[in-house]
Short mmCIF file of C-alpha atoms in Angstrom, two decimals:
data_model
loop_
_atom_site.label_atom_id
_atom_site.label_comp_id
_atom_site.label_asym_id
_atom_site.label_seq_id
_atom_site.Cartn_x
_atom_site.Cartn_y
_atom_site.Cartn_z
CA UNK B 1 -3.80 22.89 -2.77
CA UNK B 2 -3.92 19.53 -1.04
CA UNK B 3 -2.42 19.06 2.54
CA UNK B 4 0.42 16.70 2.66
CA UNK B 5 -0.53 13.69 4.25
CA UNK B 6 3.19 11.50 4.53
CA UNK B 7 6.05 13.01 4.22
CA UNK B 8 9.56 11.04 3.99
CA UNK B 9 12.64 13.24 4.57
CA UNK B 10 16.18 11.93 3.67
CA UNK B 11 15.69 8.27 4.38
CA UNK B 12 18.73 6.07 4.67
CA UNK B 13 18.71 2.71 5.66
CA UNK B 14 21.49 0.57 5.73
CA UNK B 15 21.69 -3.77 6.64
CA UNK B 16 25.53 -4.11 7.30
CA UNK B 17 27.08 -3.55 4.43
CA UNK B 18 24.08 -3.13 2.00
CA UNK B 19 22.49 0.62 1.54
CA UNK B 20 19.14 -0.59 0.99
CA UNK B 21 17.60 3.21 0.80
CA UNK B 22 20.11 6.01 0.17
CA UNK B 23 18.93 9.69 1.18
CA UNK B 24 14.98 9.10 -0.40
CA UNK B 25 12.27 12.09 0.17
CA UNK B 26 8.73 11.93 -1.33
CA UNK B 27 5.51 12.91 0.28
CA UNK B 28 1.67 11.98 -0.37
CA UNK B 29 -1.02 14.28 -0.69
CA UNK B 30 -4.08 14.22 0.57
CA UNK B 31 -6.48 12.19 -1.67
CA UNK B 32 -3.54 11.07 -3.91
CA UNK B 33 -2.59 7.79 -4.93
CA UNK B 34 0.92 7.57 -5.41
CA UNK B 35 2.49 4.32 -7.66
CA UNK B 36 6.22 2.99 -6.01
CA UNK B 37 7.92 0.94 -8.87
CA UNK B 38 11.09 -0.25 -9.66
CA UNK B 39 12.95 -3.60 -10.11
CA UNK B 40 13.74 -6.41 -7.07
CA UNK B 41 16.06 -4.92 -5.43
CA UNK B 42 15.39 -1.45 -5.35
CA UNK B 43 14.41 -0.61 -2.30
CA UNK B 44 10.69 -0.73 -2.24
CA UNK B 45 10.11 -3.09 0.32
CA UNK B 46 12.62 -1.54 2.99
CA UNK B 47 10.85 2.00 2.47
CA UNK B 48 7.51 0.79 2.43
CA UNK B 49 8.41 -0.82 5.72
CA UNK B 50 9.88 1.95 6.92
CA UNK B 51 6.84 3.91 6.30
CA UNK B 52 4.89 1.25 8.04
CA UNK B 53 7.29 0.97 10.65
CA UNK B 54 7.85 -2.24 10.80
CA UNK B 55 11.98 -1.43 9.94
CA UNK B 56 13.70 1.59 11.80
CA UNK B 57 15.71 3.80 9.58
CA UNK B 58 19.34 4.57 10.08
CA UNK B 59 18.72 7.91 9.69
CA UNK B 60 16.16 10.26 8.05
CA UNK B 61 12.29 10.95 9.36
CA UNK B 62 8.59 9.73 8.78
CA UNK B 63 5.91 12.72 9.25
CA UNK B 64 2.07 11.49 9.14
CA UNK B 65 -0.49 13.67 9.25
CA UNK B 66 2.36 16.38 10.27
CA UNK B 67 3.33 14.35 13.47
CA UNK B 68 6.72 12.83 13.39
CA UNK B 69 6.35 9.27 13.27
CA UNK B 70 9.73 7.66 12.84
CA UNK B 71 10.24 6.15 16.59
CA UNK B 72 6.30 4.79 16.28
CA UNK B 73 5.83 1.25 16.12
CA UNK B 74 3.10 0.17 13.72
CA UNK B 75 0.04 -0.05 15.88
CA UNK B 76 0.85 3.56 16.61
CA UNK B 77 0.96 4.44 13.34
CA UNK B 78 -2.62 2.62 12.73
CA UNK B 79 -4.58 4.26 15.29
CA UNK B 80 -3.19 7.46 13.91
CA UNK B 81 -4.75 6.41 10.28
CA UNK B 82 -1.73 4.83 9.05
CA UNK B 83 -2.18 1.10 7.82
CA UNK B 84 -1.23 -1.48 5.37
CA UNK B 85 -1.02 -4.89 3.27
CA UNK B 86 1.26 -7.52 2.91
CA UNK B 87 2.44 -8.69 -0.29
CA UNK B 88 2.47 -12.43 1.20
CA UNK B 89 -0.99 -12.40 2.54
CA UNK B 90 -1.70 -12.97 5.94
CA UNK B 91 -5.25 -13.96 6.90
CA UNK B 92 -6.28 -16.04 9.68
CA UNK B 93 -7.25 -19.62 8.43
CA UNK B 94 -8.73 -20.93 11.28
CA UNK B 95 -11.07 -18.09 11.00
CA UNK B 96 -13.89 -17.17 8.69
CA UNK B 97 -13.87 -13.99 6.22
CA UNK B 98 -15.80 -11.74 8.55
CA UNK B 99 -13.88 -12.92 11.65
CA UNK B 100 -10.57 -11.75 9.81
CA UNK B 101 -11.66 -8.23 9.38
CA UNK B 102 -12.81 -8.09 12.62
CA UNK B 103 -9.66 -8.74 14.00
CA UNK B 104 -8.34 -5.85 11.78
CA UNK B 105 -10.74 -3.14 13.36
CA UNK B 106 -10.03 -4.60 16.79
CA UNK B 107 -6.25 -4.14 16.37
CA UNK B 108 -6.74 -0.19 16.08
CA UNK B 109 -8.57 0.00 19.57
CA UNK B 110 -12.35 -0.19 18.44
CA UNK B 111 -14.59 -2.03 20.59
CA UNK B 112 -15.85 -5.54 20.07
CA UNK B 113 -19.28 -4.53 18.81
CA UNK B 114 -18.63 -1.53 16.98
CA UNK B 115 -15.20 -3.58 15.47
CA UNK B 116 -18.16 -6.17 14.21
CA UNK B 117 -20.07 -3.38 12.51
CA UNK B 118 -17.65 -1.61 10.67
CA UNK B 119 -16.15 -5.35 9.29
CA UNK B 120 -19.60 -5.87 8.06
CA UNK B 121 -19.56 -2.26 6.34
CA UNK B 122 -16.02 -2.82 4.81
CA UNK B 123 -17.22 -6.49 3.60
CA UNK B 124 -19.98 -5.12 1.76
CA UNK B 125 -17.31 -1.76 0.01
CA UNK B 126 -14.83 -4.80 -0.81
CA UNK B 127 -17.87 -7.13 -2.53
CA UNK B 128 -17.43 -10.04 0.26
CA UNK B 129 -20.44 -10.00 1.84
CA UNK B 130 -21.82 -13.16 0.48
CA UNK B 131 -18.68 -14.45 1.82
CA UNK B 132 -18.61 -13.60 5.05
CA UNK B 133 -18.91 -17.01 7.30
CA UNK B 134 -16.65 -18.75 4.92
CA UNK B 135 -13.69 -20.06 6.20
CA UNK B 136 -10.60 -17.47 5.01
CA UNK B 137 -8.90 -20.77 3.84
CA UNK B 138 -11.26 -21.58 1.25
CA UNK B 139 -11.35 -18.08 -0.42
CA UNK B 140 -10.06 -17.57 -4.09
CA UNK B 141 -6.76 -16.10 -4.47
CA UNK B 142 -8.66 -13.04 -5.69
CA UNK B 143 -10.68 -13.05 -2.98
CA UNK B 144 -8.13 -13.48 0.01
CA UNK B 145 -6.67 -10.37 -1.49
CA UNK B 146 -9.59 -8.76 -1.30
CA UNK B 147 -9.79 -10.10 2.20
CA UNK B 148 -6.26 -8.36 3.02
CA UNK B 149 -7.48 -5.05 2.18
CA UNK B 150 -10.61 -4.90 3.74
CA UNK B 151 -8.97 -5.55 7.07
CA UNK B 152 -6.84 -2.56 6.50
CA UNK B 153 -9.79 -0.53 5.77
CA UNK B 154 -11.45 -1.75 8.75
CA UNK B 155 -9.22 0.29 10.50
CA UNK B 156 -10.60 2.96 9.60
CA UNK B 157 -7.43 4.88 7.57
CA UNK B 158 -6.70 7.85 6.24
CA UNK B 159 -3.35 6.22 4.77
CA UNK B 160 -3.94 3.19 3.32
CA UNK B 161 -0.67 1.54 2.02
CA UNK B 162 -1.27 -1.52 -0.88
CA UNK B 163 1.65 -4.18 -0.91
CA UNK B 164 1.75 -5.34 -4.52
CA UNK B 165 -2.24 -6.40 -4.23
CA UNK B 166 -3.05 -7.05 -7.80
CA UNK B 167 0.28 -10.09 -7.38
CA UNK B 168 -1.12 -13.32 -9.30
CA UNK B 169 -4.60 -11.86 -10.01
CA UNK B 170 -5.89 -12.84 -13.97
CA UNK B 171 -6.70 -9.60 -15.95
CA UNK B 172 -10.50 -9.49 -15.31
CA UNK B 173 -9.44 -9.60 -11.48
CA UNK B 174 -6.63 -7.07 -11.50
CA UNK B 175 -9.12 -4.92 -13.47
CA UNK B 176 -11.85 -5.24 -10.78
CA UNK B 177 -8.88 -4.59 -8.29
CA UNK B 178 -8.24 -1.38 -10.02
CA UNK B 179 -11.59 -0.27 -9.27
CA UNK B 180 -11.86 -1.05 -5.69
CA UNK B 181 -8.67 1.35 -5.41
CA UNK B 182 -10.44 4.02 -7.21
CA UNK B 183 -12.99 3.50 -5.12
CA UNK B 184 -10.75 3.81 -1.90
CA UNK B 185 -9.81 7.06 -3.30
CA UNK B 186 -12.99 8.28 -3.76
CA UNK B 187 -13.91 7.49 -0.23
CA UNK B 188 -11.42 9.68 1.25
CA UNK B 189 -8.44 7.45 1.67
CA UNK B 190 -5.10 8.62 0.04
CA UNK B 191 -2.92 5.64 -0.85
CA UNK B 192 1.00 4.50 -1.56
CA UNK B 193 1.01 1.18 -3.81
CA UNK B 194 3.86 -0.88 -4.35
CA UNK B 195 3.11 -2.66 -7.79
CA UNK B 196 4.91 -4.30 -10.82
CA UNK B 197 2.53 -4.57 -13.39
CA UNK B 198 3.40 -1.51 -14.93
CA UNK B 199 -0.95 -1.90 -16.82
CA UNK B 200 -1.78 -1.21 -13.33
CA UNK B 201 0.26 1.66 -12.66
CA UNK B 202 0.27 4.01 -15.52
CA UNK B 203 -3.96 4.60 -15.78
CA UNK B 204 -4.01 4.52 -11.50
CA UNK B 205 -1.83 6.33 -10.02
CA UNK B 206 -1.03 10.62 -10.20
CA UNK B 207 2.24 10.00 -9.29
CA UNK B 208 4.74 7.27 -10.02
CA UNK B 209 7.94 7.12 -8.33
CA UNK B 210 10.72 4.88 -9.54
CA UNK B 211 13.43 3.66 -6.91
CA UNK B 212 17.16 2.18 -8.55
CA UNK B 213 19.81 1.02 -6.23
CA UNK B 214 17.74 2.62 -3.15
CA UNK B 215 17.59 5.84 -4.70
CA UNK B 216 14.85 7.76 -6.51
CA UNK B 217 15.40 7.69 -10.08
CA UNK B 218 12.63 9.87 -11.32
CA UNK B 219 8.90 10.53 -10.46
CA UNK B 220 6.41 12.77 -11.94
CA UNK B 221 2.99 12.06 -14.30
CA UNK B 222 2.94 8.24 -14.95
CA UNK B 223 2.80 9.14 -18.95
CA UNK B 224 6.25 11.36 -18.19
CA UNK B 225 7.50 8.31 -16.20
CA UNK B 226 6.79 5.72 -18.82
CA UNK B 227 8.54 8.09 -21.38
CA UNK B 228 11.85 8.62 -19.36
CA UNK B 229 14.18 6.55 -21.25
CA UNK B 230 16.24 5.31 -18.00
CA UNK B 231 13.35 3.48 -16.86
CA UNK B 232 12.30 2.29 -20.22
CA UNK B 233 15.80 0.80 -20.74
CA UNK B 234 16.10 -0.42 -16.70
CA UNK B 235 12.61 -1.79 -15.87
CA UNK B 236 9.79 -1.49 -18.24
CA UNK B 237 11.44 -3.07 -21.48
CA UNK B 238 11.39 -2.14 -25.29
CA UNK B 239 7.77 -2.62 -25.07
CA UNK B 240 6.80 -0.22 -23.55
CA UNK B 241 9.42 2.26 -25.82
CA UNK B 242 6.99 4.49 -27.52
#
């Protein structure tokens, strides 16, 4: 049996008034990839923060790699193996493809020529090799996406979390995006997406989760998932009612 990697125990989160996660618990295991779905609104977003630690919980815990992790502010969590993407990506402009993923390995302590050597090895895993002294600015939308995970795997994870990274890719791209997670995968990194397109989902991931109101709805196999008829009715449409 696999070790669990993340574990989230009885997360609540509340902004004022609004309960935007309500007592949520799910774990990763080792070498997993794990789906997070649901409609705007949910609660993704605040738990995947949470589990990033960019937002503080009002109650509940974060255990990574069986360390508690809750009070650890997100550069903590990365040199632990912890790290992420944003759904609104956030490269450097002013700075050229290889430059950007340098900047990644440098932000989880690694040395300036070591951080340069590992951003080379990442470019070449994430296919932007032949891209590397071009400006960040004047990368394809599928590429800058690219861009944003390779400097999350140039920190070298063992967590890697996806913000919604196949968001306003065309078919052929989000299918070569697929890949490159499988890929991840394969090299040793378990992962927690966050992801709409429900194509993506169902042949990816061994678990899908589905968050309503800030609670967990169901989870289970992403055929069970797609079956349930709560989340056929609340999120996934008549087309998908088999």
């Amino acid at each position: 049996m696999s070790a669990t990697i993340l574990d989230v125990g009885h997360i609540t989160c509340r902004f004022g008034g609004l309960l935007a996660n309500d007592d949520i618990s799910l774990s990763v295991q080792e070498g997993e990839i794990v789906g997070l779905i649901g409609p705007n609104g949910a609660g993704k977003s605040t738990l995947f923060n949470i589990v990033a630690g960019a937002v503080s919980p009002t109650s509940g815990s974060v255990s990574f790699l069986g360390r508690d992790v809750t009070a650890l502010r997100p550069s903590g969590r990365c040199r632990l193996g912890l790290s992420r993407t944003f759904q609104v990506m956030r490269s450097f402009n002013s700075m050229n493809t290889l430059e950007n993923v340098i900047v990644g390995a440098l932000a989880c302590g690694e040395g300036a020529r070591q951080a340069r050597r590992n951003a080379y090895e990442v470019l070449d895993f994430v296919g932007l090799t032949r891209r590397a002294e071009v400006p960040a600015s004047e990368l394809t939308p599928a590429e800058k996406r690219r861009l944003e995970v390779a400097r999350a795997l140039a920190t070298r994870p063992k967590l890697l979390l996806l913000d919604e990274v196949m968001s306003g890719l065309t078919p052929s791209e989000a299918r070569a995006g697929m890949d490159l997670i499988v890929r991840i995968r394969e090299a040793g990194i378990s992962i927690l997406l966050v992801e709409h397109v429900m194509e993506i989902v169902a042949p990816l991931v061994d678990r899908a989760i589905v968050l309503n109101l800030g609670r967990i709805l169901t989870q289970g196999a992403p055929a069970d998932v797609l079956k349930d008829e709560r989340v056929v009715s609340a999120y996934l449409g008549e087309e998908y009612h088999a």
